[in-house]
Amino acid sequence: MDWKQVYKKISERREILEKILGEKAVKIGETLIIYDEPIEIRIERERVSFYLDDELAAFIDESGACFIDERVKEEVELWCKALTSLGFKKYRIRR
């Protein structure tokens, strides 16, 4: 996966993602937060961060990806595919 390209696409779609996600996401200041227990995704200005049990587990930015906790790698890949997909409107957050 080209993490730099993924970050760029997500960054460019911040406003669209906020509208699509509606009440599935919360905007606090400049940060859009998506809760998908036990993962929390924070779309920030400078990076997209993934938290596992309130601890930073991974992030992507213009330099690429950094996995602090390898347990989240698959989940990060799935979320990044969903957030950059043209068909994202059809994507449903499972509870």
Protein backbone atom coordinates (compact mmCIF):
# COMPACT_ATOMS: atom_id res chain seq x y z
CA MET A 1 0.00 0.00 0.00
CA ASP A 2 1.33 3.45 -0.91
CA TRP A 3 0.91 5.11 2.48
CA LYS A 4 1.89 8.58 1.25
CA GLN A 5 -0.84 8.44 -1.39
CA VAL A 6 -3.35 7.12 1.14
CA TYR A 7 -2.59 10.02 3.49
CA LYS A 8 -2.91 12.51 0.64
CA LYS A 9 -6.33 11.13 -0.41
CA ILE A 10 -7.71 11.11 3.12
CA SER A 11 -6.43 14.65 3.74
CA GLU A 12 -8.04 15.91 0.56
CA ARG A 13 -11.38 14.29 1.52
CA ARG A 14 -11.61 15.52 5.14
CA GLU A 15 -14.70 17.66 4.58
CA ILE A 16 -16.42 15.04 2.44
CA LEU A 17 -15.69 12.33 5.01
CA GLU A 18 -17.14 14.51 7.76
CA LYS A 19 -20.41 14.83 5.83
CA ILE A 20 -20.56 11.16 4.84
CA LEU A 21 -19.85 9.90 8.35
CA GLY A 22 -22.38 12.20 9.97
CA GLU A 23 -22.97 11.16 13.55
CA LYS A 24 -20.57 8.19 13.25
CA ALA A 25 -17.76 10.72 13.70
CA VAL A 26 -17.14 13.63 16.03
CA LYS A 27 -15.29 16.80 15.12
CA ILE A 28 -13.24 18.35 17.90
CA GLY A 29 -11.42 21.44 16.73
CA GLU A 30 -9.59 20.50 13.55
CA THR A 31 -9.73 16.76 14.28
CA LEU A 32 -12.33 14.35 12.95
CA ILE A 33 -12.64 11.32 15.25
CA ILE A 34 -14.16 7.98 14.22
CA TYR A 35 -14.92 5.45 16.94
CA ASP A 36 -14.80 1.79 15.97
CA GLU A 37 -14.12 -0.07 19.22
CA PRO A 38 -11.45 -0.87 20.15
CA ILE A 39 -9.93 1.40 17.46
CA GLU A 40 -10.21 5.18 17.38
CA ILE A 41 -9.23 6.97 14.17
CA ARG A 42 -8.25 10.63 14.34
CA ILE A 43 -8.05 12.49 11.06
CA GLU A 44 -5.87 15.46 11.92
CA ARG A 45 -4.29 18.18 9.78
CA GLU A 46 -0.80 16.69 9.86
CA ARG A 47 -1.55 12.97 10.12
CA VAL A 48 -4.14 10.22 10.51
CA SER A 49 -3.70 8.50 13.87
CA PHE A 50 -4.99 5.13 15.02
CA TYR A 51 -5.44 4.48 18.72
CA LEU A 52 -5.93 1.11 20.38
CA ASP A 53 -7.34 1.28 23.90
CA ASP A 54 -6.49 5.01 24.12
CA GLU A 55 -2.83 4.48 23.14
CA LEU A 56 -1.30 5.60 19.84
CA ALA A 57 -0.85 2.39 17.83
CA ALA A 58 -0.13 3.70 14.31
CA PHE A 59 -0.22 6.77 12.14
CA ILE A 60 0.17 7.79 8.53
CA ASP A 61 1.39 11.12 7.26
CA GLU A 62 3.11 12.62 4.24
CA SER A 63 6.23 10.56 5.06
CA GLY A 64 4.43 7.21 5.12
CA ALA A 65 3.18 4.86 7.83
CA CYS A 66 4.44 4.10 11.32
CA PHE A 67 3.13 1.05 13.18
CA ILE A 68 3.84 1.25 16.90
CA ASP A 69 1.61 -1.74 17.62
CA GLU A 70 1.55 -4.33 14.84
CA ARG A 71 -1.78 -5.70 16.10
CA VAL A 72 -3.61 -2.84 14.36
CA LYS A 73 -1.97 -3.20 10.96
CA GLU A 74 -4.82 -5.14 9.32
CA GLU A 75 -7.45 -2.80 10.78
CA VAL A 76 -5.49 0.26 9.61
CA GLU A 77 -5.27 -1.16 6.09
CA LEU A 78 -9.02 -1.87 6.02
CA TRP A 79 -9.91 1.60 7.28
CA CYS A 80 -7.53 3.27 4.84
CA LYS A 81 -9.06 1.34 1.92
CA ALA A 82 -12.53 2.38 3.07
CA LEU A 83 -11.63 6.05 3.62
CA THR A 84 -9.99 6.36 0.19
CA SER A 85 -12.55 4.33 -1.75
CA LEU A 86 -14.80 5.98 -4.30
CA GLY A 87 -17.57 3.77 -2.99
CA PHE A 88 -17.14 4.95 0.60
CA LYS A 89 -20.75 6.14 0.75
CA LYS A 90 -21.78 2.49 0.60
CA TYR A 91 -19.43 1.56 3.43
CA ARG A 92 -21.19 0.97 6.72
CA ILE A 93 -19.53 1.11 10.11
CA ARG A 94 -20.38 -2.14 11.86
CA ARG A 95 -21.37 -2.16 15.48
